[in-house]
Coordinates of C-alpha atoms in Angstrom, one line a residue:
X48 CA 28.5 8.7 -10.6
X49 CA 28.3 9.2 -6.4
X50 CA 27.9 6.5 -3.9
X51 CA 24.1 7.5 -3.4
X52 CA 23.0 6.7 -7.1
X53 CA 24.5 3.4 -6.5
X54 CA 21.8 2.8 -4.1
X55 CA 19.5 3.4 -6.7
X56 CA 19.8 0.2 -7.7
X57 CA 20.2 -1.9 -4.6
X58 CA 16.6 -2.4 -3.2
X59 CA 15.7 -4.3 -6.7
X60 CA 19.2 -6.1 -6.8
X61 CA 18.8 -7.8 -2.5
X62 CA 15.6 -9.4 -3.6
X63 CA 16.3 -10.5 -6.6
X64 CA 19.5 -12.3 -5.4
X65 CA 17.1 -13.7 -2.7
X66 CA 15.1 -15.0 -5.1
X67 CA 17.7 -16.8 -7.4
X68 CA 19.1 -17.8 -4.0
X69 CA 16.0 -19.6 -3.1
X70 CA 15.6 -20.9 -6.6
X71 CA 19.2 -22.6 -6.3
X72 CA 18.4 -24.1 -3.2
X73 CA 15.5 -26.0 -4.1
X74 CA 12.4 -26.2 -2.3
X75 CA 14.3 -26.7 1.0
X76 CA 11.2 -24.3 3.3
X77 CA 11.2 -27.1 6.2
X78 CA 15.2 -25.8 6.6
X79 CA 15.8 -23.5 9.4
X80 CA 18.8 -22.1 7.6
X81 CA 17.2 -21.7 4.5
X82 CA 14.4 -19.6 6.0
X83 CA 16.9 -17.6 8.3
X84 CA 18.4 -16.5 5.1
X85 CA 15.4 -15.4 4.0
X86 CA 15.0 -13.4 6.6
X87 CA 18.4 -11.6 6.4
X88 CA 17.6 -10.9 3.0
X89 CA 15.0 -9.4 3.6
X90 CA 16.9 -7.3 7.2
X91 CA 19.2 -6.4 4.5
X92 CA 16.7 -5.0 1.9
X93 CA 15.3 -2.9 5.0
X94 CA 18.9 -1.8 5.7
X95 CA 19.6 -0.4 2.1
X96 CA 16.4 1.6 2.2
X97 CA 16.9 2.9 4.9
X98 CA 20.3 4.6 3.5
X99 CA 18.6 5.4 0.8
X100 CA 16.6 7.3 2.8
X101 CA 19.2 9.0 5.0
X102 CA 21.1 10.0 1.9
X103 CA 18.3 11.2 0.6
X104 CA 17.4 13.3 3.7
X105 CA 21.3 14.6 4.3
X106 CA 21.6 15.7 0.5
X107 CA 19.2 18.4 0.4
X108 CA 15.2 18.7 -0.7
X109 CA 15.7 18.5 -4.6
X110 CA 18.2 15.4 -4.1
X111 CA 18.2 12.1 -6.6
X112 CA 20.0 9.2 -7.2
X113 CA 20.0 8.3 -11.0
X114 CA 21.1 5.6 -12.0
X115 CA 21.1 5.0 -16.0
X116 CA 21.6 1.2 -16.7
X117 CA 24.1 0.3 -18.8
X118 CA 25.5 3.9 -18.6
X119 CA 23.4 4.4 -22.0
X120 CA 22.9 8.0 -22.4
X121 CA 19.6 9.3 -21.1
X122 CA 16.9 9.8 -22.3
X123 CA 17.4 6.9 -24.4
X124 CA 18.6 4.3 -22.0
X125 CA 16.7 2.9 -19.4
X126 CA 17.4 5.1 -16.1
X127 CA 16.8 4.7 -11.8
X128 CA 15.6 7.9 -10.3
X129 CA 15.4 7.2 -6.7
X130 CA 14.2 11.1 -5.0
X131 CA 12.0 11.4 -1.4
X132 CA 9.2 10.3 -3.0
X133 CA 10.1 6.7 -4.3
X134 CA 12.5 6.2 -1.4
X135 CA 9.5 6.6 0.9
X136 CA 7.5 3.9 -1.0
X137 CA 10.5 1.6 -1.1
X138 CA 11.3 2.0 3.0
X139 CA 7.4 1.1 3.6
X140 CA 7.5 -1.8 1.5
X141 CA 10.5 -3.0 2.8
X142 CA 9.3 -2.6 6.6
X143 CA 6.1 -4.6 5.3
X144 CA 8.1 -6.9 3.6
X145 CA 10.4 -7.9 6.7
X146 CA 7.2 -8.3 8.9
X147 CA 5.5 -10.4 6.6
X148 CA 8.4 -12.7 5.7
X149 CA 9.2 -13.1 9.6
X150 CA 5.7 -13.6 10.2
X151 CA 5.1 -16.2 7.5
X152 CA 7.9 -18.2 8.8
X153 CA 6.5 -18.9 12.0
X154 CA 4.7 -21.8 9.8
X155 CA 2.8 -20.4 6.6
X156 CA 5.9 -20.4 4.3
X157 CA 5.9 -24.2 4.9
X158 CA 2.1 -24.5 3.2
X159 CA 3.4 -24.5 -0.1
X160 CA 6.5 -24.9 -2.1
X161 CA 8.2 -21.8 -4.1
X162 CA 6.8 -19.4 -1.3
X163 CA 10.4 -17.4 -0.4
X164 CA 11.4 -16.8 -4.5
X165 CA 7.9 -15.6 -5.2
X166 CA 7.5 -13.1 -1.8
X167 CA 11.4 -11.6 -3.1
X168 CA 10.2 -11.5 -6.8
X169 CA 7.0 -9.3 -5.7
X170 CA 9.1 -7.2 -3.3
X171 CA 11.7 -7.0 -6.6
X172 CA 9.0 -5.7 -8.5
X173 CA 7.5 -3.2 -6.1
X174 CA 10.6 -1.2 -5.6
X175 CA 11.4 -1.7 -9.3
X176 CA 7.9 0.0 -9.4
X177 CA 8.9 3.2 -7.7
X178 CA 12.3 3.4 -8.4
X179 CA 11.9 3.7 -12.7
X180 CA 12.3 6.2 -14.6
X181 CA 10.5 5.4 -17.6
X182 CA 7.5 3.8 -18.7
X183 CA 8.9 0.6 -20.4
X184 CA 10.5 -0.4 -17.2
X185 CA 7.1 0.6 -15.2
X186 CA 5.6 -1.8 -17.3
X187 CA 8.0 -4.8 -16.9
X188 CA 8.3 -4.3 -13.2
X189 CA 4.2 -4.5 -13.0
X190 CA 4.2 -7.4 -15.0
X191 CA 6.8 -8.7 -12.9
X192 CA 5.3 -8.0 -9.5
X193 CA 1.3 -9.6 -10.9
X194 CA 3.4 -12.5 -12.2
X195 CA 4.5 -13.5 -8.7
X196 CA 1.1 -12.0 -7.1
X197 CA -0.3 -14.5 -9.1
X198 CA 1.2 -17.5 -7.4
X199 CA 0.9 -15.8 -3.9
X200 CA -2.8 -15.3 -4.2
X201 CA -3.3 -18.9 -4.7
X202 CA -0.7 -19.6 -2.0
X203 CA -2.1 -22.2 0.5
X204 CA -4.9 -23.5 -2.4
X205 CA -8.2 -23.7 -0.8
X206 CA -11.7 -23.5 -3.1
X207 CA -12.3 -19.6 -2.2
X208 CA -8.8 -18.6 -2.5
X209 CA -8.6 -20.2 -5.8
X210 CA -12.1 -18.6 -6.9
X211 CA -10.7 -15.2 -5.7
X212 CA -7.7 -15.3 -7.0
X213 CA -8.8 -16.5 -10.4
X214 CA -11.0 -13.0 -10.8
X215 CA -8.0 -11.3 -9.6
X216 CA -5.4 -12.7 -12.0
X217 CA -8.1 -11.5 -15.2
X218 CA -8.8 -8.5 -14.0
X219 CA -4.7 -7.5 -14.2
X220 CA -4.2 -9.1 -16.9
X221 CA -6.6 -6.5 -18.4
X222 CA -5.3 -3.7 -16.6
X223 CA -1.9 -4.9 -18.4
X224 CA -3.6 -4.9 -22.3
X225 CA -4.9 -1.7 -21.2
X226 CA -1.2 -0.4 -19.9
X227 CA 0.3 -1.4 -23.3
X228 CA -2.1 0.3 -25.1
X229 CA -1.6 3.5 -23.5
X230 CA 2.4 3.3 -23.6
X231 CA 1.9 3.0 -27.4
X232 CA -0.2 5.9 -27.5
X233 CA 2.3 8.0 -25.3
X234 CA 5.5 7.0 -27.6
X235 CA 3.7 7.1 -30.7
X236 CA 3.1 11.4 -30.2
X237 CA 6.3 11.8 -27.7
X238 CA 8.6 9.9 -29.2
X239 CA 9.9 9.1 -25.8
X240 CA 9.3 6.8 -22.8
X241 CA 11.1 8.5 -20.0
X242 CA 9.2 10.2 -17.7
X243 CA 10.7 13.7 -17.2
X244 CA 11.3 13.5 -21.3
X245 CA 7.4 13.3 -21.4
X246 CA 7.0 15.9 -19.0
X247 CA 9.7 18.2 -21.0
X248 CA 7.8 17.0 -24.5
X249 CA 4.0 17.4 -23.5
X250 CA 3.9 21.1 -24.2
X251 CA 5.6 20.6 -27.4
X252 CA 3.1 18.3 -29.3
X253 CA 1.3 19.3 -32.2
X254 CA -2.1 20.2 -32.5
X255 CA -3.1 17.0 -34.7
X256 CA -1.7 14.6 -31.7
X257 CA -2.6 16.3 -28.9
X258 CA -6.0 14.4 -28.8
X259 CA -4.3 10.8 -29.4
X260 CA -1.8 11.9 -26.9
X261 CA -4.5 12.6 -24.0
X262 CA -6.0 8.9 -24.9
X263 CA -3.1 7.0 -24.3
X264 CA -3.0 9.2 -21.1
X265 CA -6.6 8.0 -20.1
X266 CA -6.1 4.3 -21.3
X267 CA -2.9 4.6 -18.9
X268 CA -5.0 6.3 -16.1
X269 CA -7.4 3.2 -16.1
X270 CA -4.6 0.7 -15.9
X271 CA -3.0 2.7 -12.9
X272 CA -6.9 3.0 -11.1
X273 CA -7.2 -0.7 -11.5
X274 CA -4.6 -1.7 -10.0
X275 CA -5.2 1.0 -7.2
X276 CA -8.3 -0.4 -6.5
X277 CA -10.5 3.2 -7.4
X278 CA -14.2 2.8 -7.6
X279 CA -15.7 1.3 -9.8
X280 CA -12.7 -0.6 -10.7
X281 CA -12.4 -2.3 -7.3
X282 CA -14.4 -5.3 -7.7
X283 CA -11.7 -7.9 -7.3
X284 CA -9.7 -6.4 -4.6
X285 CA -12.1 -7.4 -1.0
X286 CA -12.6 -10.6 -2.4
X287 CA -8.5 -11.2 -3.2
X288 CA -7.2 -9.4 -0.6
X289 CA -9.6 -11.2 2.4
X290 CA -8.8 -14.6 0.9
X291 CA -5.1 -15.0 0.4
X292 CA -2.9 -16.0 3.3
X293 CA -2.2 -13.6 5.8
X294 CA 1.3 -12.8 5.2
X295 CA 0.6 -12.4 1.3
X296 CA -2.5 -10.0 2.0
X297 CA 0.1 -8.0 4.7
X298 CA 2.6 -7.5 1.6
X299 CA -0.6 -7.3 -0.6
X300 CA -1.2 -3.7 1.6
X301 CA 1.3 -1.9 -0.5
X302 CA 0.8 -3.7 -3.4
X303 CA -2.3 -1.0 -4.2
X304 CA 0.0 1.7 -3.7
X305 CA 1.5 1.0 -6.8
X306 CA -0.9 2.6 -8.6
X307 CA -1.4 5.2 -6.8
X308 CA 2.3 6.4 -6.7
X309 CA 2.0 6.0 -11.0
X310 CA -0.9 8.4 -11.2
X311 CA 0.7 10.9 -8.3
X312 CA 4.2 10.9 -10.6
X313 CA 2.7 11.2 -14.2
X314 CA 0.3 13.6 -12.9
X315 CA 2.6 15.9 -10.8
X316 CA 5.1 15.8 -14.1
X317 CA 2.7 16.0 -17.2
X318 CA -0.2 17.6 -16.3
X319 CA -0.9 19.3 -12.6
X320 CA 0.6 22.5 -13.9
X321 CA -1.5 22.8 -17.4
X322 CA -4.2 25.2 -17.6
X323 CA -6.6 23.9 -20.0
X324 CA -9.8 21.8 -20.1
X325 CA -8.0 18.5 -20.0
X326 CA -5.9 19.6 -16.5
X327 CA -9.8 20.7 -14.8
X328 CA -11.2 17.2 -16.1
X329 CA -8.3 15.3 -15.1
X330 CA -8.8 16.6 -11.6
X331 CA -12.0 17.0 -11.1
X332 CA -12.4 12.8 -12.2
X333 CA -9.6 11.9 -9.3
X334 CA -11.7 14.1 -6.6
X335 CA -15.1 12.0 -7.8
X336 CA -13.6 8.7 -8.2
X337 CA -11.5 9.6 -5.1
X338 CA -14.7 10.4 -3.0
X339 CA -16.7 7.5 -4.3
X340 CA -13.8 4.9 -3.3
X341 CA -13.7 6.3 0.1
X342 CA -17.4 6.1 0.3
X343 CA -18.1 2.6 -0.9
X344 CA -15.3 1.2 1.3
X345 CA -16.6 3.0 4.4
X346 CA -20.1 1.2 3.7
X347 CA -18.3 -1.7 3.0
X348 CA -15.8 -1.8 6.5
X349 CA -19.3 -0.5 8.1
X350 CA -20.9 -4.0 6.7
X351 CA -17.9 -6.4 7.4
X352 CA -18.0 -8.8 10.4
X353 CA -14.6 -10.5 9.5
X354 CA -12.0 -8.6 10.3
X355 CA -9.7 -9.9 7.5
X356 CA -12.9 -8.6 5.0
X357 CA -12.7 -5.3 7.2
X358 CA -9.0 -4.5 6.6
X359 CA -9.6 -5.5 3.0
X360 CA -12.6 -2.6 2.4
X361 CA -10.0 0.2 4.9
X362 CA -7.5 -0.2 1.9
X363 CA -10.3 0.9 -0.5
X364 CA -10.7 3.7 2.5
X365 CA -7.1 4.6 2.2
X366 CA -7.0 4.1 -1.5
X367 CA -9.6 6.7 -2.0
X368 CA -8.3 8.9 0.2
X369 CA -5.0 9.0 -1.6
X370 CA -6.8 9.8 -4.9
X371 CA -8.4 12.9 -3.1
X372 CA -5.1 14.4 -2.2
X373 CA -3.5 13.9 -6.2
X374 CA -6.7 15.7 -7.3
X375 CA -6.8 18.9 -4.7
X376 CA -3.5 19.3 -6.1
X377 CA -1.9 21.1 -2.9
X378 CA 1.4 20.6 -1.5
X379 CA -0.1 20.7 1.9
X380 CA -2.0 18.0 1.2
X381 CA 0.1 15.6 -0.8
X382 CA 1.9 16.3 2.5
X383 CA -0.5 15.0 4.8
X384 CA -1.4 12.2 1.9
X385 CA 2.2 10.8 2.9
X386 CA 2.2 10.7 6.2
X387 CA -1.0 8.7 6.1
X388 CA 0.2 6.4 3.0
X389 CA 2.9 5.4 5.5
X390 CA 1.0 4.8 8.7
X391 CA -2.3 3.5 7.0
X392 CA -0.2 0.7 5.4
X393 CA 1.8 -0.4 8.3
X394 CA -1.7 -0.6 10.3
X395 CA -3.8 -2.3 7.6
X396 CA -0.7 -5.0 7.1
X397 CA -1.1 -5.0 10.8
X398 CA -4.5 -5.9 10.6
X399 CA -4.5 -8.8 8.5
X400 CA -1.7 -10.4 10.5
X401 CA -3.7 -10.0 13.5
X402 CA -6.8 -11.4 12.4
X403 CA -4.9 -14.6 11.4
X404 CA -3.9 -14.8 15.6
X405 CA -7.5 -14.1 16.3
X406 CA -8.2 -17.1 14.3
X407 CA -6.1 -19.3 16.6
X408 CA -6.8 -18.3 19.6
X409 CA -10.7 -17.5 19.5
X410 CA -11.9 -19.6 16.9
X411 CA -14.8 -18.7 14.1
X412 CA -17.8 -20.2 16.5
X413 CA -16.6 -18.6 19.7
X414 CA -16.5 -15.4 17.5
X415 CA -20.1 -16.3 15.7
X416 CA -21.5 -17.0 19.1
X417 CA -20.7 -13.2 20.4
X418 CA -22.3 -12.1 17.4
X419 CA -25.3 -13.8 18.5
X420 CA -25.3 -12.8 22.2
X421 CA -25.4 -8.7 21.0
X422 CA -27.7 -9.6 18.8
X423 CA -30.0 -11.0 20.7
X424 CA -29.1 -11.8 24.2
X425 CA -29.3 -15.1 26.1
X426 CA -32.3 -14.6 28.3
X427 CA -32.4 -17.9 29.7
X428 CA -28.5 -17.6 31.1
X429 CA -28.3 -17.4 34.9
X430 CA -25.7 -16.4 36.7
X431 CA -24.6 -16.3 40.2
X432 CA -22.5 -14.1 42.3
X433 CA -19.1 -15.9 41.2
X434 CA -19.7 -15.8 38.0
X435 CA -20.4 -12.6 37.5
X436 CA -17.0 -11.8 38.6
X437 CA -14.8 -12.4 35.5
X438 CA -11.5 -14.4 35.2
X439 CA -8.2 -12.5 35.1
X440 CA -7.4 -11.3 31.7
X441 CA -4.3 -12.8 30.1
X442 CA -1.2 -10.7 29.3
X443 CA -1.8 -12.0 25.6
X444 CA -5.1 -11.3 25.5
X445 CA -4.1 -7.6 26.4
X446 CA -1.3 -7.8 24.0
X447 CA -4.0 -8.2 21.3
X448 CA -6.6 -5.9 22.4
X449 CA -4.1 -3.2 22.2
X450 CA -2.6 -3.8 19.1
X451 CA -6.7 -4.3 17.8
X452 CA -6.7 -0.4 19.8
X453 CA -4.3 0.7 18.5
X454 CA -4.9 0.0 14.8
X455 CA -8.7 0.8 15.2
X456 CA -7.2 4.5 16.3
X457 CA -4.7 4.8 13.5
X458 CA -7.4 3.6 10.7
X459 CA -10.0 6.1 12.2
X460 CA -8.4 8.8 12.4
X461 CA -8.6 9.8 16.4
X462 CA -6.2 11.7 18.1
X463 CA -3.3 10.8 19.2
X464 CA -2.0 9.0 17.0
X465 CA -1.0 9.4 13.3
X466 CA -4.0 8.8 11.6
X467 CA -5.6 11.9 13.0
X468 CA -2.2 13.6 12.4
X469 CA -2.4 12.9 8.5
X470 CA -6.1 13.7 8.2
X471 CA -5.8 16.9 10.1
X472 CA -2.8 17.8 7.9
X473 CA -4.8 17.1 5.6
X474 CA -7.9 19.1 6.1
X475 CA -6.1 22.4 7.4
X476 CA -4.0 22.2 4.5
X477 CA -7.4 22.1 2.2
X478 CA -9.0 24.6 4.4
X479 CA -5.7 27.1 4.4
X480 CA -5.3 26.8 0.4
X481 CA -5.4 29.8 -1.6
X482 CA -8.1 29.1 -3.8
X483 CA -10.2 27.8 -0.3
X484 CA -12.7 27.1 0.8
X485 CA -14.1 25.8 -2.7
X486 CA -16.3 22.7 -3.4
X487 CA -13.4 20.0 -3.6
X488 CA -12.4 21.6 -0.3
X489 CA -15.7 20.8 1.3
X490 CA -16.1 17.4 -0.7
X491 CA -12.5 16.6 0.7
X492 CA -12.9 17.4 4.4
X493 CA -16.6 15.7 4.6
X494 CA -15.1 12.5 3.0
X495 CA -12.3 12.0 5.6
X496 CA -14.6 13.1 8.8
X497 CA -17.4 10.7 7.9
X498 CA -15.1 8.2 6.8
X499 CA -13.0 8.2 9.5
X500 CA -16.7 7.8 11.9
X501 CA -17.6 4.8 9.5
X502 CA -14.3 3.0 10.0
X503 CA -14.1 3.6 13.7
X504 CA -18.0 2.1 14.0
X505 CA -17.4 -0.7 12.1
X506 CA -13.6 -1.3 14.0
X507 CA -15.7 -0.5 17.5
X508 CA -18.3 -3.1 16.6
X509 CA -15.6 -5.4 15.3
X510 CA -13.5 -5.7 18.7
X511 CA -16.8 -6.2 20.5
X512 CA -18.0 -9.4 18.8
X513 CA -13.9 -10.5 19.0
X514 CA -13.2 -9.7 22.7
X515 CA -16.2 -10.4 23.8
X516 CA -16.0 -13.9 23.8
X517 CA -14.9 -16.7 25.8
X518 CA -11.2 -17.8 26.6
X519 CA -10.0 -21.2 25.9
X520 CA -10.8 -23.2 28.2
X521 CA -7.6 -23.6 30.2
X522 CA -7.6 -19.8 30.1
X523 CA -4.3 -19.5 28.7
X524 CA -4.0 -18.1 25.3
X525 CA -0.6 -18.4 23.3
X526 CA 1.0 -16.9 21.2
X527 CA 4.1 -17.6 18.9
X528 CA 6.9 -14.6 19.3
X529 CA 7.4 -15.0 15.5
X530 CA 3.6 -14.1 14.8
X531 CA 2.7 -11.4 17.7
X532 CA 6.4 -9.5 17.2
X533 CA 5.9 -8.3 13.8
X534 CA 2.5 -7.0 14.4
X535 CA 3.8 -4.8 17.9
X536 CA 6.8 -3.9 15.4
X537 CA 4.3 -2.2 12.7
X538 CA 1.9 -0.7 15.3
X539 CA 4.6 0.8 17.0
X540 CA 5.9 2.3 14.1
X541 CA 2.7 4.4 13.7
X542 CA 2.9 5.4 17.5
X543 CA 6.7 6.8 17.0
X544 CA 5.7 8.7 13.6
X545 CA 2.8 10.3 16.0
X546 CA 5.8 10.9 18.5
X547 CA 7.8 12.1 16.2
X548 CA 5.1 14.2 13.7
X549 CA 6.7 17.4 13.7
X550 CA 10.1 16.0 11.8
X551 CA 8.3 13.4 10.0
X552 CA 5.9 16.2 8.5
X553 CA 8.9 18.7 7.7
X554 CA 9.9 15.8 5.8
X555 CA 7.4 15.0 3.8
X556 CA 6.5 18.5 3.4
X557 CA 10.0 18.8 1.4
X558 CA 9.3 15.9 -0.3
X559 CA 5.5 17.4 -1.2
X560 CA 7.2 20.4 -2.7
X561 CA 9.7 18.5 -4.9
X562 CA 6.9 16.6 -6.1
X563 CA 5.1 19.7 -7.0
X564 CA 8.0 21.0 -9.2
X565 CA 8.3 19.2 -12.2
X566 CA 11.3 21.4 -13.5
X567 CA 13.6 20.1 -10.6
X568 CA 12.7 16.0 -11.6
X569 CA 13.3 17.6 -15.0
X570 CA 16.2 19.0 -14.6
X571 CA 18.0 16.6 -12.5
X572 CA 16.8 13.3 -14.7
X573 CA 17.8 14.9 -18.1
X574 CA 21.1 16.2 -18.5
X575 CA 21.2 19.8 -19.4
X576 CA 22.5 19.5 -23.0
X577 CA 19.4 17.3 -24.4
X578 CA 17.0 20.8 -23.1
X579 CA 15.1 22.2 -26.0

């Protein structure tokens, strides 16, 4: 076994550690020590992805680290498979992660005990998420990252929160009955749990199980669409998401993705290169359920006036787009569907940690009252010739409108930044296909141009009824470095991948291509004497 597939395992073995860490030292979250560890932890967990990552990258386009656990013999043990594709999920959650944590300890982590062991156990179970190999351990990392969801959507208490988070707790515990149900189904006609053995066995089955075989694949589909927050199953994600704490909602930006990375994997592996009725159903429900998502959260970002409620309906936006690309079924696509996976969950986490410093700086009735005022104008308001000359604007209050700019611009869509990089990618990939132009390619390029004017309306409109307001009334506005340093951090990030496009794309355009050729997972997960 190399050095690399040791890394496999690292990015679920630093949070955990954290988390038993935290749980040895009491609830000690006043402690400045205590929450500096934290934060190293979590420096550290950004530090192993990152290798993982580089290794990745310097060991060739087909490279993965597999780690089997126990060194039982696959495909019966329980096995790591850390390729592009999870190492890129792993690197963004961990970037989240780190701003979140260092955000939250400005004072949030202080609102309630248990905060630190329940953010590492969530971050444990996200990367143990997208680093599995099998189903069984999909399953127990899911549970594991809902069980501390659970605690961190009722994080701060509070009678909305609690309502919120009370819909959102059922809701997954559904999508969990639903989960087992469907992993049943798969062993029962496979007689196997692993991933690229269920790839390797799907042509195989007989006749007879074929039908209970594509069941458990739908009952699995549902689970994985729930928790991705697809139309019509996205009822308890605005409400949850706008509600919880800032810092939890941040992480909570990812936490969707989870879903969406199960459907792109199964589907890439089991059944994207089938030729058959069940392959064109499959894909033609992701393109509708993928348009319909990106529709109702445009019309629901257009509708928002609170910004926290407006990042929570742009993850619907992003979720939906995300479902288009694993339905068109184009490596050019699923490239583009990367880059903006990346960059559209840096700037949404971005978004609901600003809107909790809009909150302290420009409170709810100075916000209200702007509303009012484009509305419906103050007609009785007089001014003279000094006061129509307005006060200097503060460096903070520049600071802020930027980073508002900036994510407005990366959530639209507009050139230059990486939004419009990953939808163009997208589009010309869709347009440039070989079986284009074709109705999913129209259906496709009309969702993400009309989203994209909906989100940059409702973000336009947003930023006017924020900014235009009144400063306090010393005129200084301040902010902690702990609170406005993660946000820069993240938005920056999305201005260097549009900087640095053309080797982030080549990237990703590898990793698209492994994705789309199952045999290589295959034949690197399995070893070569178990083949058929």
């Amino acid at each position: 076994m190399t050095d690399m597939n040791h890394l496999a395992i690292l990015p679920i073995l630093v949070p955990m550690i954290a988390a038993i860490a935290n749980l040895l030292l009491s609830d000690q979250r006043s402690d400045k020590r205590v929450v500096g560890l934290n934060i190293g932890f979590s420096a550290l967990l950004l530090l192993v992805s990152i290798l993982l990552l580089v290794a990745l990258a310097q060991s060739g386009q087909t490279a993965a680290a597999v780690y089997p656990l126990g060194n039982w013999p696959i495909p019966f043990g329980i096995v790591l498979v850390a390729d592009r594709l999870a190492a890129i999920m792993v690197l963004t959650t961990s970037v989240l992660a780190l701003a979140a944590l260092i955000y939250a300890s400005a004072r949030w982590h202080s609102r309630a005990p248990n905060f630190f062991p329940l953010f590492h156990a969530l971050t444990m179970g996200l990367n143990g998420a997208f680093l599995t190999g099998d189903l069984f351990n999909l399953f127990v990392f899911f549970e594991l990252l809902l069980a501390a969801s659970y605690g961190l959507a009722l994080f701060g208490g509070g009678r909305n929160r609690v309502r919120s988070a009370m819909h959102y707790i059922v809701i997954n515990l559904v999508a969990s009955f639903l989960f087992l149900i469907g992993v049943a189904l798969i062993y029962g006609t496979t007689g196997t749990l692993n991933m690229a053995d269920i790839a390797r066995a799907v042509p195989h089955i007989a006749a007879d199980d074929r039908g209970l075989f594509e069941a458990g694949a739908a009952v699995l589909g549902i689970a994985f669409l729930i928790k991705a927050g697809s139309w019509p199953l996205h009822f308890w994600l605005p409400n949850t998401y706008s509600a919880a704490a800032p810092p939890v909602a941040a992480l909570f930006a990812v936490m969707t993705k989870v879903g969406f990375y199960a459907i792109l994997r199964l589907w890439m592996l089991v059944f994207a290169n089938l030729s058959g009725p069940e392959a064109t159903f499959g894909q033609t429900t992701l393109l509708v359920l993928g348009v319909a998502t990106v529709a109702y959260g445009s019309i629901g970002a257009l509708s928002s006036k609170a910004l926290d409620r407006l990042a929570s309906y742009l993850i619907l936006v992003s979720a939906g787009t995300l479902l288009l690309a694993v339905g068109y079924n184009s490596p050019g696509v699923t490239t583009g569907a990367l880059y903006y996976f990346v960059v559209a969950t840096l700037a949404a986490g971005a978004l609901f940690l600003l809107k909790d410093i809009i909150d302290q700086i420009l409170p709810a009735e100075a916000q209200v009252l702007a509303v009012s005022m484009e509305l419906y104008g103050d007609e009785e308001e007089i001014l003279d010739e000094d006061q129509e000359v307005s006060r200097t604007i503060p460096a903070a209050a520049t600071l802020i409108s930027l980073c508002f700019a900036i994510a407005a611009l990366v959530m639209a869509g507009l050139p230059p930044l990486s939004g419009f990089i990953a939808k163009f990618a997208m589009i010309s990939s869709a347009l440039n296909a070989d079986n284009a132009p074709n109705v999913a390619t129209w259906w496709i390029t009309g969702a993400l141009i009309v989203s994209g004017l909906f989100v940059l309306v409702s973000m336009v409109r947003n930023g006017i009824n924020i900014f235009w307001t009144s400063l306090p009334e010393d005129g200084v506005l301040r902010l902690r470095p702990l609170e406005i340093g993660p946000i820069v951090v993240l938005l920056a990030l999305c201005v260097v991948l549009a900087i640095a496009a053309g080797p982030a794309m080549g990237f990703f355009a590898e990793t698209a291509a492994f994705i789309h050729d199952p045999q290589a997972y295959i034949q690197i997960v399995l070893p070569a004497e178990s083949a058929l």
